[in-house]
Amino acid sequence: MSKLPAFAGDRVYNAIKKSKQKTSHKKLLIGDSTANQFFDNTAGDSEFYSLACNQAVGLCGQFFLLNNYLQAGNKPEEVYLVYSPGAFSNNLGQKHTYHYFLKPFYRREYMPLMTENVIKQVQKIPYHAFCQFPLIVSPAWAPDYEEAKKGNEVFLSPVSIDYLGKIDSLREQYQFRLYIVPSLVAQKEKAHISQFSVDNLDGEPYQKDMEVYLNNIAYLPDTCFVDDIHLARPWDYKPFMLEIMSQVKSQTDKNTEEKWRK
Protein backbone atom coordinates (compact mmCIF):
# COMPACT_ATOMS: atom_id res chain seq x y z
CA MET A 1 0.00 0.00 0.00
CA SER A 2 1.11 3.57 -0.63
CA LYS A 3 -0.02 6.91 0.64
CA LEU A 4 -0.11 10.18 -1.23
CA PRO A 5 -0.62 13.77 -0.06
CA ALA A 6 -4.23 14.40 0.94
CA PHE A 7 -4.96 16.51 -2.11
CA ALA A 8 -2.82 14.70 -4.67
CA GLY A 9 -4.73 14.60 -7.93
CA ASP A 10 -6.72 17.78 -7.35
CA ARG A 11 -5.72 19.04 -10.80
CA VAL A 12 -7.31 15.95 -12.36
CA TYR A 13 -10.63 16.45 -10.57
CA ASN A 14 -10.59 20.15 -11.38
CA ALA A 15 -9.95 19.34 -15.05
CA ILE A 16 -12.93 16.95 -15.07
CA LYS A 17 -15.15 19.61 -13.51
CA LYS A 18 -14.00 22.26 -16.00
CA SER A 19 -14.37 19.88 -18.95
CA LYS A 20 -18.13 19.71 -18.36
CA GLN A 21 -18.68 23.46 -18.28
CA LYS A 22 -19.88 25.54 -21.21
CA THR A 23 -17.44 28.25 -22.27
CA SER A 24 -16.92 30.68 -25.12
CA HIS A 25 -13.20 29.93 -25.49
CA LYS A 26 -12.00 29.09 -28.99
CA LYS A 27 -8.67 27.61 -27.88
CA LEU A 28 -8.67 24.52 -25.66
CA LEU A 29 -5.52 23.12 -24.06
CA ILE A 30 -5.11 19.59 -22.70
CA GLY A 31 -1.94 17.93 -21.47
CA ASP A 32 0.21 16.70 -18.62
CA SER A 33 1.71 18.43 -15.58
CA THR A 34 4.38 20.11 -17.74
CA ALA A 35 1.55 21.79 -19.63
CA ASN A 36 -0.12 22.69 -16.35
CA GLN A 37 3.05 24.52 -15.29
CA PHE A 38 2.42 27.01 -18.09
CA PHE A 39 -1.36 26.82 -18.24
CA ASP A 40 -2.60 26.10 -14.72
CA ASN A 41 -6.09 24.61 -14.90
CA THR A 42 -7.04 26.33 -11.63
CA ALA A 43 -6.22 29.78 -13.03
CA GLY A 44 -7.98 31.84 -15.67
CA ASP A 45 -6.42 32.50 -19.07
CA SER A 46 -7.80 34.96 -21.57
CA GLU A 47 -6.62 32.89 -24.54
CA PHE A 48 -6.50 29.21 -23.57
CA TYR A 49 -9.05 27.19 -21.63
CA SER A 50 -6.82 24.73 -19.78
CA LEU A 51 -7.70 21.17 -18.83
CA ALA A 52 -4.03 20.25 -18.35
CA CYS A 53 -3.49 17.93 -15.40
CA ASN A 54 -1.15 14.92 -15.09
CA GLN A 55 0.49 12.38 -17.40
CA ALA A 56 -0.61 9.52 -15.13
CA VAL A 57 -4.14 9.75 -16.56
CA GLY A 58 -2.69 8.52 -19.83
CA LEU A 59 -3.68 9.73 -23.25
CA CYS A 60 -7.04 8.04 -22.66
CA GLY A 61 -7.68 10.44 -19.76
CA GLN A 62 -6.84 13.36 -22.05
CA PHE A 63 -9.35 11.99 -24.57
CA PHE A 64 -12.04 11.70 -21.89
CA LEU A 65 -11.53 15.35 -20.93
CA LEU A 66 -11.68 16.49 -24.56
CA ASN A 67 -14.79 14.41 -25.19
CA ASN A 68 -16.46 15.86 -22.07
CA TYR A 69 -15.73 19.35 -23.32
CA LEU A 70 -17.24 18.67 -26.74
CA GLN A 71 -20.23 16.82 -25.30
CA ALA A 72 -20.95 19.90 -23.14
CA GLY A 73 -21.67 21.78 -26.37
CA ASN A 74 -18.38 23.65 -26.63
CA LYS A 75 -17.03 24.43 -30.09
CA PRO A 76 -13.28 25.02 -29.93
CA GLU A 77 -11.57 26.10 -33.12
CA GLU A 78 -8.15 24.98 -31.92
CA VAL A 79 -7.14 22.20 -29.52
CA TYR A 80 -3.58 22.02 -28.20
CA LEU A 81 -2.22 18.80 -26.69
CA VAL A 82 0.92 19.88 -24.80
CA TYR A 83 2.83 16.77 -23.71
CA SER A 84 6.22 15.67 -22.48
CA PRO A 85 7.84 13.19 -24.92
CA GLY A 86 8.15 10.50 -22.27
CA ALA A 87 4.47 10.74 -21.35
CA PHE A 88 3.41 9.01 -24.56
CA SER A 89 4.94 5.76 -23.25
CA ASN A 90 2.33 5.59 -20.47
CA ASN A 91 0.40 2.34 -20.92
CA LEU A 92 -1.52 2.60 -17.62
CA GLY A 93 0.93 0.40 -15.79
CA GLN A 94 2.51 3.11 -13.67
CA LYS A 95 2.69 3.43 -9.90
CA HIS A 96 0.19 6.28 -9.87
CA THR A 97 -2.31 4.83 -12.38
CA TYR A 98 -4.66 3.69 -9.62
CA HIS A 99 -4.81 7.08 -7.95
CA TYR A 100 -4.77 9.41 -10.95
CA PHE A 101 -6.62 7.32 -13.54
CA LEU A 102 -8.77 4.66 -11.88
CA LYS A 103 -10.27 6.79 -9.12
CA PRO A 104 -11.34 9.70 -11.38
CA PHE A 105 -12.16 7.76 -14.58
CA TYR A 106 -12.94 4.09 -13.91
CA ARG A 107 -16.62 4.94 -13.77
CA ARG A 108 -19.73 4.00 -15.70
CA GLU A 109 -19.77 7.18 -17.79
CA TYR A 110 -16.32 6.46 -19.24
CA MET A 111 -16.54 2.68 -19.64
CA PRO A 112 -17.92 2.81 -23.22
CA LEU A 113 -14.91 4.94 -24.22
CA MET A 114 -12.30 2.45 -22.97
CA THR A 115 -10.48 0.31 -25.53
CA GLU A 116 -9.50 -3.33 -25.08
CA ASN A 117 -5.96 -2.20 -24.29
CA VAL A 118 -7.22 -0.02 -21.44
CA ILE A 119 -9.41 -2.75 -19.97
CA LYS A 120 -6.55 -5.26 -20.21
CA GLN A 121 -4.19 -2.92 -18.36
CA VAL A 122 -6.74 -2.03 -15.69
CA GLN A 123 -7.46 -5.68 -14.94
CA LYS A 124 -3.80 -6.20 -14.03
CA ILE A 125 -3.98 -3.64 -11.20
CA PRO A 126 -4.72 -4.99 -7.70
CA TYR A 127 -8.06 -3.90 -6.23
CA HIS A 128 -9.12 -2.20 -9.45
CA ALA A 129 -12.70 -3.40 -8.94
CA PHE A 130 -12.88 -1.57 -5.61
CA CYS A 131 -11.48 1.81 -6.72
CA GLN A 132 -14.87 3.55 -6.37
CA PHE A 133 -15.62 2.25 -2.88
CA PRO A 134 -15.92 5.19 -0.44
CA LEU A 135 -13.00 4.07 1.72
CA ILE A 136 -10.81 3.43 -1.34
CA VAL A 137 -11.59 6.45 -3.48
CA SER A 138 -10.28 8.65 -0.67
CA PRO A 139 -7.19 10.37 -2.12
CA ALA A 140 -4.87 9.13 0.60
CA TRP A 141 -4.49 5.47 -0.51
CA ALA A 142 -3.46 3.35 -3.51
CA PRO A 143 -2.00 -0.16 -3.85
CA ASP A 144 1.71 -0.60 -4.53
CA TYR A 145 1.74 -1.69 -8.14
CA GLU A 146 3.85 -0.94 -11.17
CA GLU A 147 4.02 -3.04 -14.29
CA ALA A 148 7.46 -4.49 -14.94
CA LYS A 149 9.21 -2.84 -17.87
CA LYS A 150 10.05 -5.02 -20.84
CA GLY A 151 13.20 -3.96 -22.67
CA ASN A 152 13.64 -0.46 -24.06
CA GLU A 153 10.93 2.11 -23.48
CA VAL A 154 8.76 2.69 -26.53
CA PHE A 155 7.80 6.19 -27.65
CA LEU A 156 4.11 5.40 -28.16
CA SER A 157 2.41 2.82 -25.98
CA PRO A 158 -0.55 0.77 -27.28
CA VAL A 159 -2.92 2.90 -25.17
CA SER A 160 -1.43 6.11 -26.58
CA ILE A 161 -1.80 4.85 -30.14
CA ASP A 162 -5.43 3.94 -29.45
CA TYR A 163 -6.26 7.40 -28.18
CA LEU A 164 -4.26 9.40 -30.68
CA GLY A 165 -6.62 7.78 -33.18
CA LYS A 166 -9.67 8.62 -31.10
CA ILE A 167 -8.58 12.24 -30.62
CA ASP A 168 -8.04 12.49 -34.37
CA SER A 169 -11.55 11.12 -34.93
CA LEU A 170 -12.95 13.88 -32.72
CA ARG A 171 -11.01 16.39 -34.79
CA GLU A 172 -12.74 15.09 -37.91
CA GLN A 173 -16.17 14.96 -36.28
CA TYR A 174 -16.09 18.38 -34.63
CA GLN A 175 -13.90 20.14 -37.20
CA PHE A 176 -11.37 21.73 -34.88
CA ARG A 177 -7.66 22.11 -35.62
CA LEU A 178 -5.40 19.90 -33.51
CA TYR A 179 -1.84 20.80 -32.55
CA ILE A 180 0.36 18.29 -30.71
CA VAL A 181 3.06 20.29 -28.94
CA PRO A 182 6.18 19.08 -27.08
CA SER A 183 6.94 20.44 -23.63
CA LEU A 184 10.40 21.84 -22.96
CA VAL A 185 12.87 19.07 -22.17
CA ALA A 186 16.07 18.74 -20.13
CA GLN A 187 19.26 18.40 -22.18
CA LYS A 188 20.15 15.10 -20.50
CA GLU A 189 17.10 13.50 -22.18
CA LYS A 190 18.21 14.36 -25.71
CA ALA A 191 20.14 11.16 -26.48
CA HIS A 192 17.18 9.04 -25.41
CA ILE A 193 14.49 11.10 -27.12
CA SER A 194 16.44 11.37 -30.37
CA GLN A 195 15.77 7.65 -30.85
CA PHE A 196 12.01 8.15 -30.93
CA SER A 197 10.30 7.75 -34.30
CA VAL A 198 6.84 7.43 -35.80
CA ASP A 199 7.72 4.66 -38.24
CA ASN A 200 5.02 2.44 -36.73
CA LEU A 201 2.38 5.05 -37.59
CA ASP A 202 2.71 4.68 -41.36
CA GLY A 203 -0.62 5.59 -42.92
CA GLU A 204 -2.21 6.92 -39.73
CA PRO A 205 -3.93 10.31 -40.25
CA TYR A 206 -2.03 11.83 -37.34
CA GLN A 207 1.43 10.64 -38.44
CA LYS A 208 2.40 14.07 -39.80
CA ASP A 209 1.27 15.70 -36.56
CA MET A 210 3.60 13.46 -34.58
CA GLU A 211 6.46 14.18 -37.00
CA VAL A 212 5.92 17.89 -36.37
CA TYR A 213 5.92 17.14 -32.64
CA LEU A 214 9.29 15.37 -32.75
CA ASN A 215 10.82 18.05 -34.99
CA ASN A 216 9.95 20.81 -32.53
CA ILE A 217 11.32 19.39 -29.29
CA ALA A 218 13.46 22.05 -27.60
CA TYR A 219 16.05 21.36 -24.91
CA LEU A 220 17.12 23.49 -21.96
CA PRO A 221 20.05 23.07 -19.55
CA ASP A 222 19.44 20.47 -16.83
CA THR A 223 19.83 23.20 -14.21
CA CYS A 224 16.52 24.72 -15.37
CA PHE A 225 14.62 21.71 -13.98
CA VAL A 226 13.73 20.66 -10.45
CA ASP A 227 13.42 17.02 -11.54
CA ASP A 228 13.57 15.15 -14.83
CA ILE A 229 10.72 17.07 -16.46
CA HIS A 230 9.44 20.03 -14.40
CA LEU A 231 10.92 23.49 -14.71
CA ALA A 232 12.05 25.36 -11.62
CA ARG A 233 10.80 28.71 -12.98
CA PRO A 234 8.27 27.89 -15.73
CA TRP A 235 7.02 31.47 -15.97
CA ASP A 236 10.46 32.53 -17.26
CA TYR A 237 10.04 30.23 -20.25
CA LYS A 238 6.39 30.74 -21.13
CA PRO A 239 7.24 33.07 -24.06
CA PHE A 240 9.50 30.32 -25.43
CA MET A 241 6.70 27.77 -24.95
CA LEU A 242 4.26 30.02 -26.80
CA GLU A 243 6.78 30.35 -29.62
CA ILE A 244 7.01 26.57 -29.97
CA MET A 245 3.21 26.35 -29.98
CA SER A 246 3.15 28.91 -32.78
CA GLN A 247 5.75 26.94 -34.78
CA VAL A 248 3.78 23.71 -34.38
CA LYS A 249 0.59 25.49 -35.45
CA SER A 250 2.24 26.91 -38.57
CA GLN A 251 3.81 23.61 -39.64
CA THR A 252 0.68 21.57 -38.91
CA ASP A 253 -1.52 23.99 -40.84
CA LYS A 254 0.90 23.81 -43.77
CA ASN A 255 0.71 20.02 -43.78
CA THR A 256 -3.09 20.18 -43.68
CA GLU A 257 -3.18 22.57 -46.66
CA GLU A 258 -0.89 20.30 -48.66
CA LYS A 259 -3.05 17.30 -47.81
CA TRP A 260 -6.16 19.01 -49.14
CA ARG A 261 -4.42 20.04 -52.36
CA LYS A 262 -3.65 16.41 -53.23
Short mmCIF file of N, CA and C in Angstrom, two decimals, residues 4 25 27 31 74 100 105 171 179 190 197 211 221 232 250:
data_model
loop_
_atom_site.label_atom_id
_atom_site.label_comp_id
_atom_site.label_asym_id
_atom_site.label_seq_id
_atom_site.Cartn_x
_atom_site.Cartn_y
_atom_site.Cartn_z
N LEU A 4 -0.44 8.98 -0.51
CA LEU A 4 -0.11 10.18 -1.23
C LEU A 4 -0.58 11.37 -0.41
N HIS A 25 -14.58 29.97 -25.01
CA HIS A 25 -13.20 29.93 -25.49
C HIS A 25 -13.11 29.21 -26.84
N LYS A 27 -9.91 28.37 -27.95
CA LYS A 27 -8.67 27.61 -27.88
C LYS A 27 -8.68 26.77 -26.59
N GLY A 31 -3.32 18.36 -21.59
CA GLY A 31 -1.94 17.93 -21.47
C GLY A 31 -1.57 17.49 -20.07
N ASN A 74 -19.42 22.69 -26.29
CA ASN A 74 -18.38 23.65 -26.63
C ASN A 74 -17.90 23.42 -28.06
N TYR A 100 -4.49 8.32 -10.02
CA TYR A 100 -4.77 9.41 -10.95
C TYR A 100 -5.70 9.03 -12.10
N PHE A 105 -11.58 8.12 -13.28
CA PHE A 105 -12.16 7.76 -14.58
C PHE A 105 -12.74 6.35 -14.69
N ARG A 171 -11.38 15.26 -33.94
CA ARG A 171 -11.01 16.39 -34.79
C ARG A 171 -11.84 16.38 -36.08
N TYR A 179 -3.28 20.56 -32.55
CA TYR A 179 -1.84 20.80 -32.55
C TYR A 179 -1.22 20.01 -31.39
N LYS A 190 18.13 14.25 -24.25
CA LYS A 190 18.21 14.36 -25.71
C LYS A 190 18.63 13.06 -26.39
N SER A 197 10.75 7.59 -32.91
CA SER A 197 10.30 7.75 -34.30
C SER A 197 8.82 7.41 -34.41
N GLU A 211 5.17 13.79 -36.43
CA GLU A 211 6.46 14.18 -37.00
C GLU A 211 6.76 15.64 -36.65
N PRO A 221 19.07 23.64 -20.49
CA PRO A 221 20.05 23.07 -19.55
C PRO A 221 19.37 22.34 -18.40
N ALA A 232 12.00 24.67 -12.91
CA ALA A 232 12.05 25.36 -11.62
C ALA A 232 11.33 26.70 -11.68
N SER A 250 1.91 26.55 -37.19
CA SER A 250 2.24 26.91 -38.57
C SER A 250 2.57 25.69 -39.41
#
